[in-house]
Amino acid sequence: MIQEATKPQVFSDTEGHAEKNYLNAGHTLASWLLTKDHKRIAVMYLISVSIFFLVGSIAAMMIRLELTSPRGTLMSSETYNKTFTAHGVVMIFLFLIVAIPGVFGNFLIPLMIGARDLAFPRLNLASLYAFWIGGIMATIALLSGGVDTGWTFYTPMSSMYSNGNVTLTLVGAFIIGFSSIFTGVNFIATIHKMRAPGMTWWRMPLYVWSHYSTSVIILLGTPVVAITLLLVVVERVLHIGIFSPELGGDPVLFQHMFWFYSHPAVYIMILPAMGVISEVMSCFSRNKVFGYQMVAMSSMGIAALGFVVWGHHMFIASQSMYQGIVFSLLSFLVAIPSAIKVFNWTLTMYKGSVWLASPMVYALGFIGLFTLGGLTGLYLACVGTDVHLTATYFVVAHFHYVMVGGTLLAFLAALHFWWPKMFGRMYPEAIAKWNAVVVFIGFNVTFLPQFVVGYMGMPRRYHFYYFAPEFQIYHVMSTLGSSVLAFGLIMPAFYLTKSLISGPKAPANPWGAKGLEWEACTSPPDKHNFHGIPVVVGDVYDYNAEEEELRLKGLAPQMVTKDDKVKFI
């Protein structure tokens, strides 16, 4: 049973708000563009991914409007192909993969482990510039002629027949891949070598574990897709046969190489989101994450299994029946560590003191959407049902439930959870909480009908469906839901921006949370993060121990203003 918790007395308390901090350490444009401060780089990532998300969302709305009529309303077939490609490329390469690691990974990992910065600050800035360069190149390509291959760039369409700006888009994606590699190298080196005294592996927040797992995937997988995309460019420009049968190549080879990365890329997007949910669940349940070590190891398990399931994208692509059976069984195995996480988050709330603040509402929405998306993935992991469902709207709905419903809601949960820490300002909590409900409703109204229409046979990437006009009602429902969803996604831009101007000052620890970023840093943090080297002597997520200690001392929780589990040297 979910109970209303005792809320920390925080919103009127400005203790811990820093007047001198990383935000006002320099006011010139150069102080931002040439900064090596991980926190400033994170803020620039936040602005960048927000702009790209807006671009991708506009393309999504054009798609939904087009599909309200069986014969289309706005676009030609060629324009529609370019629009859904733009939506996929921008959302996947420029938002979903980058958003949480780029923004919250950069900002939080040094703070969470007690470091002053990432291991390679210049490399961190280089990763941001690589992301900008790749993103601008891709955006120019999509806006000046566009690309009609879909975000998967399947050959020989992309290498032989497409007349769009395929080469420029692929080069942009290639450069963005290097941005991810730079970030992954930085995170792994930082986590290995720069943890504060006492911050053992089993005292690390699960958010850090999730980024460690993600970084391993990035380092092992991204080079494969980078060379794959480069080979497509070579074939397209120099006509050297690699993937196209017309030139003596093998198009299935492209699919193997592409999905070897692109399925693990799903976990690059979702594992950081899972780390966010672990932090939010623990804080707003006032309970240690149930089965902490199992949750940490499940992240590593997902990272490992993610590399052996790519074949389930190719059940109908000339893959042998026996290969299909093996990949099907391996795909089912991924459900185990994913289920461990959902099970343990649920038990974290059990006997906890649940506070339904806005980050928690987003986190609960994440669990609902991710669970539904994960369960529908079992149908796609099964060879028999996948043959029927391949390339239908069922796949579209499943993908969006896991990737958008999962990653996007976790991104919003993280944004609301760490916003006071990042910018030192509080936002209107009631509006934020109800907005989370609006996003959840809008998302389900948008994508639930797509499961139905996909099962009925509506192909993905078609904008004419006059052959089956009975599909129209589902598309209209989906478009109405997307309007609600759009409203819910626009609202945070207004109230969060307004909070920067007139929001109340945030104290150091507005949620009463555990962790070095809350207990040992001001809001916003100092330029150098800490005023000394923190020494960690307590357990991670030590909510239960604190309550027991307070009970023995006869103190009320709100009387605690400084944690005695963190000391400085």
Coordinates of N, CA and C in Angstrom, one line a residue, residues 95-243:
F95 N 18.9 12.6 -29.4 CA 18.2 12.7 -28.1 C 18.3 11.5 -27.2
L96 N 17.7 10.4 -27.6 CA 17.6 9.2 -26.7 C 19.0 8.7 -26.2
I97 N 19.9 8.5 -27.2 CA 21.2 8.0 -26.8 C 22.0 9.0 -25.9
V98 N 21.8 10.2 -26.2 CA 22.7 11.2 -25.6 C 22.1 11.8 -24.3
A99 N 20.8 11.9 -24.2 CA 20.2 12.8 -23.2 C 20.6 12.5 -21.8
I100 N 20.4 11.3 -21.3 CA 20.7 11.1 -19.9 C 22.2 11.0 -19.6
P101 N 23.0 10.3 -20.4 CA 24.5 10.3 -20.2 C 25.0 11.7 -20.3
G102 N 24.7 12.4 -21.4 CA 25.2 13.7 -21.7 C 24.9 14.7 -20.6
V103 N 23.7 14.7 -20.2 CA 23.2 15.8 -19.2 C 23.5 15.3 -17.8
F104 N 22.8 14.3 -17.4 CA 22.9 13.9 -16.0 C 24.1 13.0 -15.7
G105 N 24.6 12.3 -16.7 CA 25.9 11.5 -16.4 C 27.0 12.5 -16.2
N106 N 27.1 13.5 -17.1 CA 28.2 14.5 -16.9 C 28.1 15.2 -15.6
F107 N 26.9 15.6 -15.3 CA 26.7 16.5 -14.1 C 26.9 15.7 -12.8
L108 N 26.4 14.5 -12.8 CA 26.3 13.8 -11.5 C 27.4 12.8 -11.2
I109 N 28.0 12.1 -12.1 CA 28.9 11.1 -11.8 C 30.1 11.6 -10.9
P110 N 30.7 12.7 -11.3 CA 31.8 13.2 -10.3 C 31.2 13.5 -9.0
L111 N 30.0 14.2 -8.9 CA 29.5 14.5 -7.6 C 29.1 13.3 -6.8
M112 N 28.6 12.3 -7.5 CA 28.2 11.1 -6.7 C 29.3 10.2 -6.2
I113 N 30.5 10.3 -6.8 CA 31.6 9.5 -6.4 C 32.6 10.3 -5.6
G114 N 32.3 11.6 -5.5 CA 33.2 12.4 -4.7 C 34.4 12.9 -5.4
A115 N 34.3 13.1 -6.8 CA 35.4 13.6 -7.6 C 35.2 15.1 -7.9
R116 N 36.3 15.8 -8.3 CA 36.1 17.2 -8.6 C 35.7 17.4 -10.1
D117 N 36.0 16.4 -10.9 CA 35.6 16.5 -12.3 C 35.7 15.1 -12.9
L118 N 35.4 15.0 -14.2 CA 35.7 13.7 -14.9 C 37.2 13.6 -15.1
A119 N 37.6 12.3 -15.4 CA 39.1 12.1 -15.5 C 39.7 12.9 -16.6
F120 N 39.0 13.1 -17.7 CA 39.6 13.8 -18.9 C 38.7 15.0 -19.2
P121 N 38.8 16.1 -18.6 CA 37.9 17.3 -18.8 C 38.0 17.8 -20.3
R122 N 39.2 17.8 -20.9 CA 39.3 18.3 -22.3 C 38.6 17.3 -23.2
L123 N 38.7 16.0 -22.9 CA 38.0 15.0 -23.8 C 36.5 15.2 -23.6
N124 N 36.1 15.5 -22.4 CA 34.7 15.8 -22.2 C 34.1 16.9 -23.0
L125 N 34.9 18.0 -23.1 CA 34.5 19.1 -23.9 C 34.6 18.7 -25.4
A126 N 35.6 17.9 -25.8 CA 35.6 17.5 -27.2 C 34.4 16.6 -27.5
S127 N 33.9 15.8 -26.6 CA 32.7 15.0 -26.9 C 31.5 15.9 -27.2
L128 N 31.4 17.0 -26.4 CA 30.3 18.0 -26.7 C 30.5 18.6 -28.1
Y129 N 31.7 19.0 -28.4 CA 31.8 19.6 -29.8 C 31.6 18.6 -30.9
A130 N 32.0 17.3 -30.6 CA 31.7 16.3 -31.6 C 30.2 16.1 -31.8
F131 N 29.5 16.1 -30.7 CA 28.1 16.0 -30.7 C 27.5 17.1 -31.5
W132 N 27.9 18.3 -31.2 CA 27.4 19.5 -31.9 C 27.7 19.4 -33.4
I133 N 28.9 19.1 -33.8 CA 29.3 19.0 -35.2 C 28.4 17.9 -35.9
G134 N 28.4 16.7 -35.3 CA 27.6 15.7 -35.9 C 26.1 16.0 -36.0
G135 N 25.6 16.6 -34.9 CA 24.2 17.0 -34.9 C 23.8 18.1 -35.9
I136 N 24.7 19.1 -36.1 CA 24.5 20.1 -37.1 C 24.5 19.5 -38.5
M137 N 25.5 18.7 -38.7 CA 25.6 18.0 -40.1 C 24.3 17.2 -40.4
A138 N 23.9 16.5 -39.4 CA 22.7 15.7 -39.6 C 21.5 16.5 -39.8
T139 N 21.4 17.6 -39.1 CA 20.2 18.5 -39.2 C 20.2 19.2 -40.6
I140 N 21.4 19.7 -41.0 CA 21.5 20.3 -42.3 C 21.1 19.3 -43.4
A141 N 21.5 18.1 -43.3 CA 21.2 17.1 -44.3 C 19.7 16.8 -44.3
L142 N 19.1 16.8 -43.1 CA 17.6 16.5 -43.0 C 16.8 17.6 -43.5
L143 N 17.2 18.8 -43.3 CA 16.4 20.0 -43.7 C 16.7 20.5 -45.1
S144 N 17.8 20.0 -45.7 CA 18.1 20.5 -47.1 C 18.0 19.3 -48.0
G145 N 16.9 18.8 -48.3 CA 16.7 17.7 -49.1 C 16.2 16.4 -48.4
G146 N 16.7 16.2 -47.2 CA 16.3 15.1 -46.4 C 16.8 13.8 -46.8
V147 N 16.4 12.8 -46.0 CA 16.8 11.4 -46.2 C 15.6 10.5 -46.2
D148 N 15.5 9.5 -47.1 CA 14.2 8.7 -47.1 C 14.5 7.3 -46.8
T149 N 15.5 7.0 -46.1 CA 15.9 5.6 -45.9 C 15.4 5.0 -44.6
G150 N 14.8 5.8 -43.7 CA 14.5 5.4 -42.4 C 15.8 5.4 -41.6
W151 N 15.7 5.5 -40.2 CA 16.8 5.6 -39.4 C 17.8 4.4 -39.4
T152 N 17.3 3.3 -40.0 CA 18.1 2.1 -40.0 C 19.1 2.0 -41.2
F153 N 18.9 2.9 -42.2 CA 19.8 3.0 -43.3 C 20.0 1.7 -44.0
Y154 N 19.0 0.9 -44.2 CA 19.2 -0.5 -44.8 C 19.7 -0.3 -46.2
T155 N 20.7 -1.2 -46.5 CA 21.2 -1.3 -47.9 C 20.4 -2.3 -48.7
P156 N 20.3 -2.2 -50.0 CA 21.0 -1.3 -50.9 C 20.3 0.1 -51.0
M157 N 19.1 0.2 -50.3 CA 18.4 1.5 -50.4 C 19.3 2.7 -50.1
S158 N 20.1 2.6 -49.0 CA 20.9 3.8 -48.6 C 22.1 3.9 -49.5
S159 N 22.7 2.8 -49.9 CA 24.0 2.9 -50.6 C 23.8 3.0 -52.2
M160 N 22.6 2.7 -52.7 CA 22.5 2.6 -54.2 C 21.4 3.5 -54.7
Y161 N 20.2 3.5 -54.0 CA 19.0 4.1 -54.7 C 18.5 5.3 -54.1
S162 N 18.8 5.7 -52.9 CA 18.3 6.9 -52.3 C 18.9 8.1 -52.9
N163 N 18.1 9.1 -53.2 CA 18.6 10.4 -53.7 C 18.8 11.5 -52.7
G164 N 18.5 11.1 -51.4 CA 18.7 12.1 -50.3 C 20.1 12.3 -49.9
N165 N 20.2 13.1 -48.8 CA 21.5 13.5 -48.3 C 22.0 12.4 -47.4
V166 N 22.1 11.2 -47.9 CA 22.5 10.0 -47.0 C 23.9 10.2 -46.5
T167 N 24.8 10.5 -47.4 CA 26.2 10.6 -47.0 C 26.5 11.6 -45.9
L168 N 25.9 12.8 -46.0 CA 26.1 13.8 -45.0 C 25.5 13.3 -43.6
T169 N 24.3 12.7 -43.7 CA 23.7 12.2 -42.5 C 24.6 11.1 -41.8
L170 N 25.1 10.2 -42.7 CA 25.9 9.1 -42.1 C 27.2 9.6 -41.5
V171 N 27.8 10.6 -42.2 CA 29.0 11.2 -41.6 C 28.7 11.9 -40.3
G172 N 27.5 12.6 -40.2 CA 27.1 13.2 -38.9 C 27.0 12.1 -37.8
A173 N 26.3 11.0 -38.2 CA 26.1 9.9 -37.2 C 27.4 9.3 -36.8
F174 N 28.4 9.2 -37.7 CA 29.7 8.7 -37.5 C 30.4 9.6 -36.4
I175 N 30.3 10.9 -36.6 CA 31.0 11.8 -35.7 C 30.3 11.8 -34.3
I176 N 29.0 11.6 -34.3 CA 28.3 11.5 -33.0 C 28.7 10.3 -32.3
G177 N 29.0 9.2 -33.0 CA 29.5 8.0 -32.4 C 30.8 8.2 -31.6
F178 N 31.7 9.1 -32.2 CA 32.9 9.4 -31.5 C 32.6 10.2 -30.2
S179 N 31.6 11.0 -30.2 CA 31.2 11.7 -29.0 C 30.8 10.7 -27.9
S180 N 30.1 9.7 -28.3 CA 29.7 8.7 -27.3 C 30.9 7.9 -26.8
I181 N 31.8 7.6 -27.7 CA 33.0 6.9 -27.2 C 33.8 7.7 -26.3
F182 N 34.0 9.0 -26.6 CA 34.7 9.9 -25.7 C 34.1 9.9 -24.3
T183 N 32.8 10.0 -24.3 CA 32.0 10.0 -23.0 C 32.2 8.7 -22.2
G184 N 32.1 7.6 -23.0 CA 32.2 6.3 -22.3 C 33.6 6.1 -21.7
V185 N 34.6 6.5 -22.4 CA 36.0 6.4 -21.9 C 36.2 7.2 -20.6
N186 N 35.6 8.4 -20.7 CA 35.7 9.3 -19.5 C 35.0 8.7 -18.3
F187 N 33.8 8.2 -18.5 CA 33.0 7.7 -17.4 C 33.8 6.5 -16.7
I188 N 34.2 5.5 -17.6 CA 34.9 4.3 -17.0 C 36.2 4.7 -16.3
A189 N 37.0 5.6 -16.9 CA 38.2 6.0 -16.2 C 37.9 6.7 -14.9
T190 N 36.9 7.6 -14.9 CA 36.5 8.3 -13.7 C 36.0 7.4 -12.6
I191 N 35.2 6.5 -12.9 CA 34.6 5.5 -11.9 C 35.7 4.6 -11.4
H192 N 36.6 4.2 -12.2 CA 37.7 3.3 -11.7 C 38.7 4.1 -10.8
K193 N 39.1 5.3 -11.2 CA 40.2 5.9 -10.6 C 40.0 7.1 -9.7
M194 N 38.8 7.7 -9.7 CA 38.6 8.9 -9.0 C 37.5 8.9 -7.9
R195 N 37.2 7.7 -7.4 CA 36.2 7.6 -6.3 C 36.8 8.1 -5.0
A196 N 36.0 8.8 -4.2 CA 36.5 9.3 -3.0 C 36.8 8.2 -2.0
P197 N 37.7 8.5 -1.0 CA 38.0 7.5 0.0 C 36.7 6.9 0.6
G198 N 36.6 5.6 0.7 CA 35.4 5.0 1.3 C 34.3 4.7 0.3
M199 N 34.4 5.2 -0.9 CA 33.4 5.0 -1.9 C 33.8 3.7 -2.6
T200 N 33.5 2.5 -2.0 CA 33.8 1.2 -2.6 C 32.8 0.9 -3.7
W201 N 33.1 -0.2 -4.4 CA 32.2 -0.5 -5.5 C 30.8 -0.7 -5.0
W202 N 30.7 -1.3 -3.8 CA 29.3 -1.6 -3.3 C 28.7 -0.5 -2.5
R203 N 29.4 0.6 -2.5 CA 28.8 1.8 -2.0 C 28.4 2.8 -3.1
M204 N 28.7 2.5 -4.3 CA 28.4 3.4 -5.4 C 26.9 3.4 -5.6
P205 N 26.3 4.6 -5.9 CA 24.9 4.6 -6.3 C 24.6 3.8 -7.5
L206 N 23.4 3.3 -7.6 CA 23.1 2.4 -8.7 C 23.1 3.2 -10.0
Y207 N 22.9 4.5 -9.9 CA 23.0 5.4 -11.1 C 24.4 5.3 -11.7
V208 N 25.4 5.2 -10.8 CA 26.8 5.1 -11.4 C 27.0 3.8 -12.0
W209 N 26.5 2.7 -11.3 CA 26.6 1.4 -11.9 C 25.9 1.3 -13.3
S210 N 24.8 2.0 -13.4 CA 24.1 1.9 -14.7 C 24.9 2.6 -15.8
H211 N 25.6 3.7 -15.4 CA 26.4 4.4 -16.4 C 27.7 3.6 -16.7
Y212 N 28.2 2.9 -15.7 CA 29.4 2.0 -16.0 C 29.0 1.0 -17.0
S213 N 27.9 0.3 -16.8 CA 27.4 -0.7 -17.8 C 27.2 -0.1 -19.2
T214 N 26.6 1.1 -19.2 CA 26.3 1.7 -20.5 C 27.6 2.0 -21.2
S215 N 28.6 2.5 -20.4 CA 29.9 2.9 -21.0 C 30.6 1.7 -21.6
V216 N 30.5 0.5 -21.0 CA 31.1 -0.7 -21.5 C 30.4 -1.0 -22.9
I217 N 29.1 -0.9 -23.0 CA 28.4 -1.2 -24.2 C 28.9 -0.2 -25.3
I218 N 29.0 1.1 -24.9 CA 29.4 2.1 -25.9 C 30.8 1.7 -26.4
L219 N 31.7 1.4 -25.6 CA 33.1 1.1 -26.0 C 33.2 -0.1 -26.9
L220 N 32.3 -1.1 -26.6 CA 32.4 -2.4 -27.4 C 31.5 -2.3 -28.7
G221 N 30.5 -1.5 -28.6 CA 29.5 -1.6 -29.7 C 29.6 -0.4 -30.7
T222 N 29.9 0.8 -30.2 CA 29.8 1.9 -31.1 C 30.9 1.8 -32.3
P223 N 32.1 1.4 -32.0 CA 33.0 1.3 -33.2 C 32.5 0.4 -34.3
V224 N 31.7 -0.6 -34.0 CA 31.2 -1.5 -35.0 C 30.2 -0.8 -35.9
V225 N 29.3 0.0 -35.3 CA 28.3 0.7 -36.1 C 29.0 1.9 -36.8
A226 N 30.0 2.4 -36.2 CA 30.7 3.5 -36.9 C 31.4 3.0 -38.2
I227 N 32.0 1.9 -38.1 CA 32.7 1.4 -39.3 C 31.6 0.9 -40.3
T228 N 30.5 0.4 -39.8 CA 29.4 0.0 -40.7 C 28.9 1.2 -41.5
L229 N 28.6 2.3 -40.8 CA 28.1 3.5 -41.5 C 29.2 4.0 -42.5
L230 N 30.4 3.9 -42.1 CA 31.5 4.4 -43.0 C 31.6 3.5 -44.2
L231 N 31.4 2.2 -44.1 CA 31.4 1.3 -45.2 C 30.2 1.6 -46.2
V232 N 29.1 2.0 -45.6 CA 28.0 2.4 -46.5 C 28.4 3.7 -47.3
V233 N 29.0 4.6 -46.7 CA 29.5 5.8 -47.4 C 30.5 5.4 -48.5
V234 N 31.4 4.5 -48.2 CA 32.4 4.0 -49.2 C 31.7 3.4 -50.4
E235 N 30.7 2.6 -50.1 CA 30.0 1.9 -51.2 C 29.2 3.0 -52.0
R236 N 28.6 3.9 -51.3 CA 27.7 4.9 -52.0 C 28.6 5.9 -52.8
V237 N 29.7 6.2 -52.3 CA 30.5 7.2 -53.0 C 31.5 6.6 -54.0
L238 N 32.1 5.5 -53.6 CA 33.2 4.9 -54.5 C 32.7 3.7 -55.2
H239 N 31.4 3.2 -54.9 CA 30.8 2.1 -55.6 C 31.7 0.8 -55.4
I240 N 32.2 0.6 -54.3 CA 32.9 -0.6 -53.9 C 31.9 -1.5 -53.3
G241 N 31.7 -2.7 -53.9 CA 30.7 -3.6 -53.4 C 31.0 -4.2 -52.0
I242 N 30.1 -3.8 -51.1 CA 30.2 -4.4 -49.7 C 28.9 -5.0 -49.2
F243 N 27.8 -4.2 -49.4 CA 26.5 -4.6 -48.9 C 25.5 -4.8 -50.0

